[in-house]
PDB file of C-alpha atoms in Angstrom:
ATOM      1  CA  UNK A  16      88.447 101.451  71.331  1.00  0.00           C
ATOM      2  CA  UNK A  17      87.231  98.564  69.233  1.00  0.00           C
ATOM      3  CA  UNK A  18      86.146  95.029  70.141  1.00  0.00           C
ATOM      4  CA  UNK A  19      86.407  91.803  68.190  1.00  0.00           C
ATOM      5  CA  UNK A  20      85.333  88.313  68.989  1.00  0.00           C
ATOM      6  CA  UNK A  21      88.738  87.441  70.488  1.00  0.00           C
ATOM      7  CA  UNK A  22      90.310  90.612  71.780  1.00  0.00           C
ATOM      8  CA  UNK A  23      89.909  94.233  72.749  1.00  0.00           C
ATOM      9  CA  UNK A  24      92.089  96.890  71.094  1.00  0.00           C
ATOM     10  CA  UNK A  25      93.045  99.838  73.237  1.00  0.00           C
ATOM     11  CA  UNK A  26      94.606 103.111  72.122  1.00  0.00           C
ATOM     12  CA  UNK A  27      96.942 103.493  75.123  1.00  0.00           C
ATOM     13  CA  UNK A  28      97.893 107.066  74.270  1.00  0.00           C
ATOM     14  CA  UNK A  29      94.244 108.078  74.386  1.00  0.00           C
ATOM     15  CA  UNK A  30      93.784 106.277  77.707  1.00  0.00           C
ATOM     16  CA  UNK A  31      96.430 108.427  79.344  1.00  0.00           C
ATOM     17  CA  UNK A  32      95.560 111.682  77.572  1.00  0.00           C
ATOM     18  CA  UNK A  33      91.969 111.145  78.665  1.00  0.00           C
ATOM     19  CA  UNK A  34      92.716 110.717  82.383  1.00  0.00           C
ATOM     20  CA  UNK A  35      91.344 113.362  84.691  1.00  0.00           C
ATOM     21  CA  UNK A  36      92.907 114.455  88.004  1.00  0.00           C
ATOM     22  CA  UNK A  37      90.701 115.065  91.006  1.00  0.00           C
ATOM     23  CA  UNK A  38      91.875 116.552  94.321  1.00  0.00           C
ATOM     24  CA  UNK A  39      89.756 114.989  97.024  1.00  0.00           C
ATOM     25  CA  UNK A  40      89.648 116.769 100.408  1.00  0.00           C
ATOM     26  CA  UNK A  41      89.768 114.268 103.281  1.00  0.00           C
ATOM     27  CA  UNK A  42      90.063 114.489 107.005  1.00  0.00           C
ATOM     28  CA  UNK A  43      93.836 114.098 106.635  1.00  0.00           C
ATOM     29  CA  UNK A  44      94.378 116.554 103.816  1.00  0.00           C
ATOM     30  CA  UNK A  45      93.918 116.555 100.058  1.00  0.00           C
ATOM     31  CA  UNK A  46      94.672 113.480  97.954  1.00  0.00           C
ATOM     32  CA  UNK A  47      95.201 113.292  94.243  1.00  0.00           C
ATOM     33  CA  UNK A  48      93.197 110.745  92.226  1.00  0.00           C
ATOM     34  CA  UNK A  49      93.639 110.186  88.518  1.00  0.00           C
ATOM     35  CA  UNK A  50      90.619 108.598  86.877  1.00  0.00           C
ATOM     36  CA  UNK A  51      90.833 106.677  83.574  1.00  0.00           C
ATOM     37  CA  UNK A  52      87.930 105.069  81.776  1.00  0.00           C
ATOM     38  CA  UNK A  53      84.162 104.806  81.972  1.00  0.00           C
ATOM     39  CA  UNK A  54      83.000 105.547  85.477  1.00  0.00           C
ATOM     40  CA  UNK A  55      79.931 103.308  84.917  1.00  0.00           C
ATOM     41  CA  UNK A  56      82.291 100.289  84.927  1.00  0.00           C
ATOM     42  CA  UNK A  57      83.504  98.489  88.087  1.00  0.00           C
ATOM     43  CA  UNK A  58      86.239 100.380  89.940  1.00  0.00           C
ATOM     44  CA  UNK A  59      89.905  99.330  90.297  1.00  0.00           C
ATOM     45  CA  UNK A  60      91.824 101.320  92.939  1.00  0.00           C
ATOM     46  CA  UNK A  61      95.641 101.477  92.722  1.00  0.00           C
ATOM     47  CA  UNK A  62      98.122 102.612  95.331  1.00  0.00           C
ATOM     48  CA  UNK A  63     101.890 102.809  94.588  1.00  0.00           C
ATOM     49  CA  UNK A  64     105.042 102.106  96.559  1.00  0.00           C
ATOM     50  CA  UNK A  65     107.221 104.642  98.415  1.00  0.00           C
ATOM     51  CA  UNK A  66     108.257 107.722  96.401  1.00  0.00           C
ATOM     52  CA  UNK A  67     106.137 106.626  93.408  1.00  0.00           C
ATOM     53  CA  UNK A  68     102.853 107.673  91.914  1.00  0.00           C
ATOM     54  CA  UNK A  69     100.524 106.354  89.251  1.00  0.00           C
ATOM     55  CA  UNK A  70     102.861 107.463  86.443  1.00  0.00           C
ATOM     56  CA  UNK A  71     106.097 105.907  87.763  1.00  0.00           C
ATOM     57  CA  UNK A  72     104.560 102.781  89.305  1.00  0.00           C
ATOM     58  CA  UNK A  73     101.656 101.767  87.048  1.00  0.00           C
ATOM     59  CA  UNK A  74     102.148 103.448  83.665  1.00  0.00           C
ATOM     60  CA  UNK A  75     104.332 100.594  82.412  1.00  0.00           C
ATOM     61  CA  UNK A  76     101.570  98.067  83.232  1.00  0.00           C
ATOM     62  CA  UNK A  77      98.907 100.069  81.436  1.00  0.00           C
ATOM     63  CA  UNK A  78     101.194 100.680  78.467  1.00  0.00           C
ATOM     64  CA  UNK A  79     101.384  96.913  77.912  1.00  0.00           C
ATOM     65  CA  UNK A  80      98.577  96.475  75.356  1.00  0.00           C
ATOM     66  CA  UNK A  81      97.505  92.996  76.555  1.00  0.00           C
ATOM     67  CA  UNK A  82      97.161  94.105  80.176  1.00  0.00           C
ATOM     68  CA  UNK A  83      95.649  97.479  79.230  1.00  0.00           C
ATOM     69  CA  UNK A  84      92.971  95.812  77.085  1.00  0.00           C
ATOM     70  CA  UNK A  85      91.994  93.510  79.969  1.00  0.00           C
ATOM     71  CA  UNK A  86      91.935  96.122  82.727  1.00  0.00           C
ATOM     72  CA  UNK A  87      90.707  99.232  80.930  1.00  0.00           C
ATOM     73  CA  UNK A  88      88.039  97.309  79.054  1.00  0.00           C
ATOM     74  CA  UNK A  89      86.644  95.886  82.282  1.00  0.00           C
ATOM     75  CA  UNK A  90      87.337  98.615  84.876  1.00  0.00           C
ATOM     76  CA  UNK A  91      87.451 102.291  85.498  1.00  0.00           C
ATOM     77  CA  UNK A  92      90.867 102.928  87.044  1.00  0.00           C
ATOM     78  CA  UNK A  93      91.264 105.235  90.090  1.00  0.00           C
ATOM     79  CA  UNK A  94      94.953 105.889  90.732  1.00  0.00           C
ATOM     80  CA  UNK A  95      95.405 107.218  94.263  1.00  0.00           C
ATOM     81  CA  UNK A  96      98.793 108.817  95.047  1.00  0.00           C
ATOM     82  CA  UNK A  97     100.112 109.043  98.613  1.00  0.00           C
ATOM     83  CA  UNK A  98      99.839 112.627  99.898  1.00  0.00           C
ATOM     84  CA  UNK A  99     102.411 114.867  98.147  1.00  0.00           C
ATOM     85  CA  UNK A 100     103.412 112.169  95.609  1.00  0.00           C
ATOM     86  CA  UNK A 101     101.303 113.357  92.688  1.00  0.00           C
ATOM     87  CA  UNK A 102     102.911 115.040  89.623  1.00  0.00           C
ATOM     88  CA  UNK A 103     103.888 118.625  90.419  1.00  0.00           C
ATOM     89  CA  UNK A 104     103.195 118.320  94.143  1.00  0.00           C
ATOM     90  CA  UNK A 105     104.377 121.145  96.358  1.00  0.00           C
ATOM     91  CA  UNK A 106     106.219 120.423  99.633  1.00  0.00           C
ATOM     92  CA  UNK A 107     103.847 119.617 102.478  1.00  0.00           C
ATOM     93  CA  UNK A 108     104.174 121.977 105.416  1.00  0.00           C
ATOM     94  CA  UNK A 109     106.216 120.561 108.293  1.00  0.00           C
ATOM     95  CA  UNK A 110     103.442 121.866 110.580  1.00  0.00           C
ATOM     96  CA  UNK A 111     100.866 119.465 109.081  1.00  0.00           C
ATOM     97  CA  UNK A 112     100.215 116.444 111.274  1.00  0.00           C
ATOM     98  CA  UNK A 113     102.025 113.328 110.220  1.00  0.00           C
ATOM     99  CA  UNK A 114      99.482 110.722 108.932  1.00  0.00           C
ATOM    100  CA  UNK A 115      99.499 107.184 110.216  1.00  0.00           C
ATOM    101  CA  UNK A 116      98.931 104.179 108.040  1.00  0.00           C
ATOM    102  CA  UNK A 117      95.345 104.126 109.486  1.00  0.00           C
ATOM    103  CA  UNK A 118      94.907 107.682 108.319  1.00  0.00           C
ATOM    104  CA  UNK A 119      96.053 106.768 104.831  1.00  0.00           C
ATOM    105  CA  UNK A 120      93.641 103.750 104.732  1.00  0.00           C
ATOM    106  CA  UNK A 121      90.822 106.016 105.923  1.00  0.00           C
ATOM    107  CA  UNK A 122      91.559 108.444 103.096  1.00  0.00           C
ATOM    108  CA  UNK A 123      90.669 105.711 100.637  1.00  0.00           C
ATOM    109  CA  UNK A 124      87.195 105.280 102.030  1.00  0.00           C
ATOM    110  CA  UNK A 125      86.700 109.002 101.656  1.00  0.00           C
ATOM    111  CA  UNK A 126      87.832 108.761  98.087  1.00  0.00           C
ATOM    112  CA  UNK A 127      85.327 105.966  97.427  1.00  0.00           C
ATOM    113  CA  UNK A 128      82.539 107.981  99.028  1.00  0.00           C
ATOM    114  CA  UNK A 129      83.510 111.094  96.958  1.00  0.00           C
ATOM    115  CA  UNK A 130      83.073 109.191  93.727  1.00  0.00           C
ATOM    116  CA  UNK A 131      80.008 107.303  94.939  1.00  0.00           C
ATOM    117  CA  UNK A 132      81.765 103.903  94.640  1.00  0.00           C
ATOM    118  CA  UNK A 133      80.571 100.747  96.289  1.00  0.00           C
ATOM    119  CA  UNK A 134      82.736  97.660  96.510  1.00  0.00           C
ATOM    120  CA  UNK A 135      85.997  97.905  94.482  1.00  0.00           C
ATOM    121  CA  UNK A 136      88.999  95.900  93.308  1.00  0.00           C
ATOM    122  CA  UNK A 137      92.397  97.039  94.687  1.00  0.00           C
ATOM    123  CA  UNK A 138      95.967  96.822  93.364  1.00  0.00           C
ATOM    124  CA  UNK A 139      98.921  97.895  95.454  1.00  0.00           C
ATOM    125  CA  UNK A 140     102.713  97.589  95.458  1.00  0.00           C
ATOM    126  CA  UNK A 141     104.772  96.983  98.626  1.00  0.00           C
ATOM    127  CA  UNK A 142     103.946 100.021 100.877  1.00  0.00           C
ATOM    128  CA  UNK A 143     100.792 100.629  98.833  1.00  0.00           C
ATOM    129  CA  UNK A 144      99.882  96.958  99.157  1.00  0.00           C
ATOM    130  CA  UNK A 145     100.073  97.329 102.962  1.00  0.00           C
ATOM    131  CA  UNK A 146      97.789 100.362 102.873  1.00  0.00           C
ATOM    132  CA  UNK A 147      95.205  98.600 100.727  1.00  0.00           C
ATOM    133  CA  UNK A 148      95.356  95.442 102.836  1.00  0.00           C
ATOM    134  CA  UNK A 149      94.750  97.527 105.940  1.00  0.00           C
ATOM    135  CA  UNK A 150      91.851  99.290 104.134  1.00  0.00           C
ATOM    136  CA  UNK A 151      90.371  95.906 103.239  1.00  0.00           C
ATOM    137  CA  UNK A 152      90.587  94.775 106.865  1.00  0.00           C
ATOM    138  CA  UNK A 153      88.890  97.981 108.148  1.00  0.00           C
ATOM    139  CA  UNK A 154      86.231  98.192 105.414  1.00  0.00           C
ATOM    140  CA  UNK A 155      85.583  94.588 104.332  1.00  0.00           C
ATOM    141  CA  UNK A 156      82.262  95.315 102.590  1.00  0.00           C
ATOM    142  CA  UNK A 157      83.970  97.779 100.270  1.00  0.00           C
ATOM    143  CA  UNK A 158      86.624  95.430  98.801  1.00  0.00           C
ATOM    144  CA  UNK A 159      85.906  92.752  96.223  1.00  0.00           C
ATOM    145  CA  UNK A 160      89.507  91.646  95.725  1.00  0.00           C
ATOM    146  CA  UNK A 161      93.152  92.469  96.287  1.00  0.00           C
ATOM    147  CA  UNK A 162      96.066  92.253  93.842  1.00  0.00           C
ATOM    148  CA  UNK A 163      99.231  92.697  95.924  1.00  0.00           C
ATOM    149  CA  UNK A 164     102.771  92.987  94.595  1.00  0.00           C
ATOM    150  CA  UNK A 165     105.576  92.254  97.071  1.00  0.00           C
ATOM    151  CA  UNK A 166     103.244  93.096  99.990  1.00  0.00           C
ATOM    152  CA  UNK A 167     104.102  94.000 103.558  1.00  0.00           C
ATOM    153  CA  UNK A 168     102.047  92.831 106.538  1.00  0.00           C
ATOM    154  CA  UNK A 169     104.444  92.621 109.491  1.00  0.00           C
ATOM    155  CA  UNK A 170     105.978  95.470 111.502  1.00  0.00           C
ATOM    156  CA  UNK A 171     109.407  96.440 110.204  1.00  0.00           C
ATOM    157  CA  UNK A 172     112.323  94.139 111.051  1.00  0.00           C
ATOM    158  CA  UNK A 173     115.373  95.641 112.665  1.00  0.00           C
ATOM    159  CA  UNK A 174     117.102  95.568 109.292  1.00  0.00           C
ATOM    160  CA  UNK A 175     114.283  97.405 107.567  1.00  0.00           C
ATOM    161  CA  UNK A 176     113.934  99.865 110.496  1.00  0.00           C
ATOM    162  CA  UNK A 177     117.631 100.751 110.326  1.00  0.00           C
ATOM    163  CA  UNK A 178     117.538 101.055 106.528  1.00  0.00           C
ATOM    164  CA  UNK A 179     114.500 103.357 106.696  1.00  0.00           C
ATOM    165  CA  UNK A 180     116.078 105.365 109.544  1.00  0.00           C
ATOM    166  CA  UNK A 181     119.156 106.091 107.434  1.00  0.00           C
ATOM    167  CA  UNK A 182     116.977 107.033 104.456  1.00  0.00           C
ATOM    168  CA  UNK A 183     114.764 109.261 106.672  1.00  0.00           C
ATOM    169  CA  UNK A 184     117.834 111.175 107.937  1.00  0.00           C
ATOM    170  CA  UNK A 185     119.076 111.628 104.405  1.00  0.00           C
ATOM    171  CA  UNK A 186     115.708 112.917 103.246  1.00  0.00           C
ATOM    172  CA  UNK A 187     115.423 115.252 106.204  1.00  0.00           C
ATOM    173  CA  UNK A 188     118.854 116.848 105.785  1.00  0.00           C
ATOM    174  CA  UNK A 189     119.531 116.564 102.028  1.00  0.00           C
ATOM    175  CA  UNK A 190     116.171 115.904 100.307  1.00  0.00           C
ATOM    176  CA  UNK A 191     116.064 113.641  97.242  1.00  0.00           C
ATOM    177  CA  UNK A 192     119.831 113.384  97.043  1.00  0.00           C
ATOM    178  CA  UNK A 193     121.814 110.813  95.033  1.00  0.00           C
ATOM    179  CA  UNK A 194     122.158 108.398  97.928  1.00  0.00           C
ATOM    180  CA  UNK A 195     118.425 108.375  98.611  1.00  0.00           C
ATOM    181  CA  UNK A 196     117.768 107.630  94.973  1.00  0.00           C
ATOM    182  CA  UNK A 197     120.247 104.779  95.065  1.00  0.00           C
ATOM    183  CA  UNK A 198     118.439 103.317  98.118  1.00  0.00           C
ATOM    184  CA  UNK A 199     115.127 103.567  96.276  1.00  0.00           C
ATOM    185  CA  UNK A 200     116.440 102.054  93.074  1.00  0.00           C
ATOM    186  CA  UNK A 201     117.780  99.092  95.088  1.00  0.00           C
ATOM    187  CA  UNK A 202     114.227  98.721  96.437  1.00  0.00           C
ATOM    188  CA  UNK A 203     112.724  98.699  92.938  1.00  0.00           C
ATOM    189  CA  UNK A 204     115.267  97.001  90.674  1.00  0.00           C
ATOM    190  CA  UNK A 205     117.780  94.137  90.406  1.00  0.00           C
ATOM    191  CA  UNK A 206     121.494  94.723  90.015  1.00  0.00           C
ATOM    192  CA  UNK A 207     121.297  93.908  86.330  1.00  0.00           C
ATOM    193  CA  UNK A 208     118.775  96.690  85.765  1.00  0.00           C
ATOM    194  CA  UNK A 209     120.632  99.212  87.964  1.00  0.00           C
ATOM    195  CA  UNK A 210     123.878  98.458  86.115  1.00  0.00           C
ATOM    196  CA  UNK A 211     127.461  98.106  87.317  1.00  0.00           C
ATOM    197  CA  UNK A 212     131.050  98.833  86.217  1.00  0.00           C
ATOM    198  CA  UNK A 213     130.628  96.195  83.504  1.00  0.00           C
ATOM    199  CA  UNK A 214     126.956  96.743  82.650  1.00  0.00           C
ATOM    200  CA  UNK A 215     125.515 100.184  81.938  1.00  0.00           C
ATOM    201  CA  UNK A 216     122.403 101.305  83.801  1.00  0.00           C
ATOM    202  CA  UNK A 217     119.286 100.371  81.879  1.00  0.00           C
ATOM    203  CA  UNK A 218     117.002 102.947  80.236  1.00  0.00           C
ATOM    204  CA  UNK A 219     114.266 102.055  82.647  1.00  0.00           C
ATOM    205  CA  UNK A 220     116.398 102.736  85.727  1.00  0.00           C
ATOM    206  CA  UNK A 221     117.567 105.991  84.274  1.00  0.00           C
ATOM    207  CA  UNK A 222     113.933 107.001  83.603  1.00  0.00           C
ATOM    208  CA  UNK A 223     112.986 106.156  87.176  1.00  0.00           C
ATOM    209  CA  UNK A 224     115.953 108.132  88.510  1.00  0.00           C
ATOM    210  CA  UNK A 225     114.689 111.164  86.596  1.00  0.00           C
ATOM    211  CA  UNK A 226     111.170 110.744  87.946  1.00  0.00           C
ATOM    212  CA  UNK A 227     112.502 110.505  91.456  1.00  0.00           C
ATOM    213  CA  UNK A 228     114.048 113.954  90.923  1.00  0.00           C
ATOM    214  CA  UNK A 229     110.471 115.327  90.777  1.00  0.00           C
ATOM    215  CA  UNK A 230     109.555 114.084  94.264  1.00  0.00           C
ATOM    216  CA  UNK A 231     109.684 116.492  97.171  1.00  0.00           C
ATOM    217  CA  UNK A 232     111.967 115.031  99.866  1.00  0.00           C
ATOM    218  CA  UNK A 233     109.653 116.121 102.769  1.00  0.00           C
ATOM    219  CA  UNK A 234     106.661 114.411 101.147  1.00  0.00           C
ATOM    220  CA  UNK A 235     108.526 111.155 100.626  1.00  0.00           C
ATOM    221  CA  UNK A 236     109.842 111.348 104.196  1.00  0.00           C
ATOM    222  CA  UNK A 237     106.289 111.637 105.607  1.00  0.00           C
ATOM    223  CA  UNK A 238     105.137 108.517 103.758  1.00  0.00           C
ATOM    224  CA  UNK A 239     108.335 106.654 104.770  1.00  0.00           C
ATOM    225  CA  UNK A 240     107.774 107.589 108.426  1.00  0.00           C
ATOM    226  CA  UNK A 241     104.172 106.353 108.308  1.00  0.00           C
ATOM    227  CA  UNK A 242     105.233 103.013 106.777  1.00  0.00           C
ATOM    228  CA  UNK A 243     108.075 102.612 109.210  1.00  0.00           C
ATOM    229  CA  UNK A 244     105.704 102.991 112.101  1.00  0.00           C
ATOM    230  CA  UNK A 245     103.208 100.483 110.725  1.00  0.00           C
ATOM    231  CA  UNK A 246     101.792  97.788 113.079  1.00  0.00           C
ATOM    232  CA  UNK A 247     101.757  94.108 112.381  1.00  0.00           C
ATOM    233  CA  UNK A 248      98.397  93.271 110.739  1.00  0.00           C
ATOM    234  CA  UNK A 249      99.014  89.478 110.442  1.00  0.00           C
ATOM    235  CA  UNK A 250      96.404  88.543 112.971  1.00  0.00           C
ATOM    236  CA  UNK A 251      93.634  90.178 110.854  1.00  0.00           C
ATOM    237  CA  UNK A 252      94.527  88.489 107.590  1.00  0.00           C
ATOM    238  CA  UNK A 253      92.560  85.289 108.268  1.00  0.00           C
ATOM    239  CA  UNK A 254      89.382  87.308 108.554  1.00  0.00           C
ATOM    240  CA  UNK A 255      89.664  88.662 105.014  1.00  0.00           C
ATOM    241  CA  UNK A 256      87.086  87.154 102.698  1.00  0.00           C
ATOM    242  CA  UNK A 257      87.894  89.009  99.507  1.00  0.00           C
ATOM    243  CA  UNK A 258      89.848  87.260  96.754  1.00  0.00           C
ATOM    244  CA  UNK A 259      93.570  87.977  97.158  1.00  0.00           C
ATOM    245  CA  UNK A 260      96.323  87.435  94.604  1.00  0.00           C
ATOM    246  CA  UNK A 261      99.904  87.935  95.770  1.00  0.00           C
ATOM    247  CA  UNK A 262     102.781  88.407  93.300  1.00  0.00           C
ATOM    248  CA  UNK A 263     106.453  88.293  94.345  1.00  0.00           C
ATOM    249  CA  UNK A 264     109.849  87.594  92.761  1.00  0.00           C
ATOM    250  CA  UNK A 265     111.686  84.614  94.349  1.00  0.00           C
ATOM    251  CA  UNK A 266     114.774  86.801  94.988  1.00  0.00           C
ATOM    252  CA  UNK A 267     112.835  89.838  96.108  1.00  0.00           C
ATOM    253  CA  UNK A 268     113.860  91.455  99.421  1.00  0.00           C
ATOM    254  CA  UNK A 269     110.102  91.150 100.239  1.00  0.00           C
ATOM    255  CA  UNK A 270     109.919  87.485  99.358  1.00  0.00           C
ATOM    256  CA  UNK A 271     109.770  86.098 102.910  1.00  0.00           C
ATOM    257  CA  UNK A 272     107.153  88.703 103.903  1.00  0.00           C
ATOM    258  CA  UNK A 273     104.975  87.650 100.967  1.00  0.00           C
ATOM    259  CA  UNK A 274     105.318  83.962 101.895  1.00  0.00           C
ATOM    260  CA  UNK A 275     104.450  84.761 105.479  1.00  0.00           C
ATOM    261  CA  UNK A 276     101.380  86.704 104.355  1.00  0.00           C
ATOM    262  CA  UNK A 277     100.060  83.956 102.047  1.00  0.00           C
ATOM    263  CA  UNK A 278     100.235  81.412 104.913  1.00  0.00           C
ATOM    264  CA  UNK A 279      98.092  83.662 107.101  1.00  0.00           C
ATOM    265  CA  UNK A 280      95.418  84.340 104.488  1.00  0.00           C
ATOM    266  CA  UNK A 281      92.470  81.979 104.112  1.00  0.00           C
ATOM    267  CA  UNK A 282      93.591  79.584 101.373  1.00  0.00           C
ATOM    268  CA  UNK A 283      90.096  79.338  99.982  1.00  0.00           C
ATOM    269  CA  UNK A 284      90.295  82.969  98.834  1.00  0.00           C
ATOM    270  CA  UNK A 285      94.006  83.564  98.141  1.00  0.00           C
ATOM    271  CA  UNK A 286      96.768  82.478  95.743  1.00  0.00           C
ATOM    272  CA  UNK A 287     100.498  83.170  95.327  1.00  0.00           C
ATOM    273  CA  UNK A 288     102.236  83.819  92.069  1.00  0.00           C
ATOM    274  CA  UNK A 289     105.969  83.374  92.621  1.00  0.00           C
ATOM    275  CA  UNK A 290     108.123  84.590  89.727  1.00  0.00           C
ATOM    276  CA  UNK A 291     111.283  82.585  89.402  1.00  0.00           C
ATOM    277  CA  UNK A 292     114.784  83.776  88.623  1.00  0.00           C
ATOM    278  CA  UNK A 293     114.483  87.474  89.390  1.00  0.00           C
ATOM    279  CA  UNK A 294     117.481  89.117  91.044  1.00  0.00           C
ATOM    280  CA  UNK A 295     115.598  91.509  93.262  1.00  0.00           C
ATOM    281  CA  UNK A 296     112.058  92.708  93.741  1.00  0.00           C
ATOM    282  CA  UNK A 297     110.825  92.937  90.165  1.00  0.00           C
ATOM    283  CA  UNK A 298     107.795  90.818  89.449  1.00  0.00           C
ATOM    284  CA  UNK A 299     108.376  90.901  85.705  1.00  0.00           C
ATOM    285  CA  UNK A 300     105.412  92.673  84.238  1.00  0.00           C
ATOM    286  CA  UNK A 301     107.788  94.167  81.730  1.00  0.00           C
ATOM    287  CA  UNK A 302     107.196  97.196  79.563  1.00  0.00           C
ATOM    288  CA  UNK A 303     106.423  97.024  75.891  1.00  0.00           C
ATOM    289  CA  UNK A 304     108.573  99.535  74.021  1.00  0.00           C
ATOM    290  CA  UNK A 305     111.471 101.505  75.655  1.00  0.00           C
ATOM    291  CA  UNK A 306     110.011 104.912  74.862  1.00  0.00           C
ATOM    292  CA  UNK A 307     106.852 103.985  76.755  1.00  0.00           C
ATOM    293  CA  UNK A 308     108.641 102.344  79.664  1.00  0.00           C
ATOM    294  CA  UNK A 309     108.612 103.689  83.150  1.00  0.00           C
ATOM    295  CA  UNK A 310     108.959 100.990  85.781  1.00  0.00           C
ATOM    296  CA  UNK A 311     108.945  97.301  86.459  1.00  0.00           C
ATOM    297  CA  UNK A 312     106.527  95.797  88.810  1.00  0.00           C
ATOM    298  CA  UNK A 313     108.270  94.116  91.642  1.00  0.00           C
TER     299      UNK A 313
END
């Protein structure tokens, strides 16, 4: 890594080859954490959306040289995967207790304590954004700032509940079948990216479809059930004093939720970045180079 007066150059391949996986034992089971960078630098915690992990949710961001130079030069990155979502994860036993969203937030404080971290920055996407927001509400002294992409803060609507219920049944009976993957791709991508009879499916959607094949259905089901049972945390948002930046696409299925959330946050500490003209939930941090592309941000 070399530094000039105007910019920082980052060898992205070395960043990812140099990452180290840690399995942290917590009160709610083991959690995988991938650490990239100098651990003497300030910490940035990431948490992905449903059925994703650091590779499928954040690799594209860190493979963009401009973003990688900013983040990796200034932070040590701690990618936390939801239980059973890490690469090569085995199926979680059905006898293991189902974690709640509070349990998942409490896992994060145990991760911070394991690495001896103080106050940290946090970056989360949709379901992951909810977990990190809840964590920030429970442990305010441990969060310096939040970067939230298409965040959730309310309890599921009837529409979302029904959608998640259908997906839960499919996961329970058929695992990561084709229909479940279609549901998830609709959550992640616009119609243009997913393709149609006239437009072929994009490389990035195909890559994501392949990565979803690696997920264990029972593990995804457990995270989905936890998120579906989430409580409304709107009332606690006003008490947050950390800096909060919310990203959302203006045609995202999570657009209204993000707007609701930004109105409840203290405006002195929060800001909204609304990305215009997106068909679905992508927030247009696009990937530089198709061979290094994994996923859009929402």
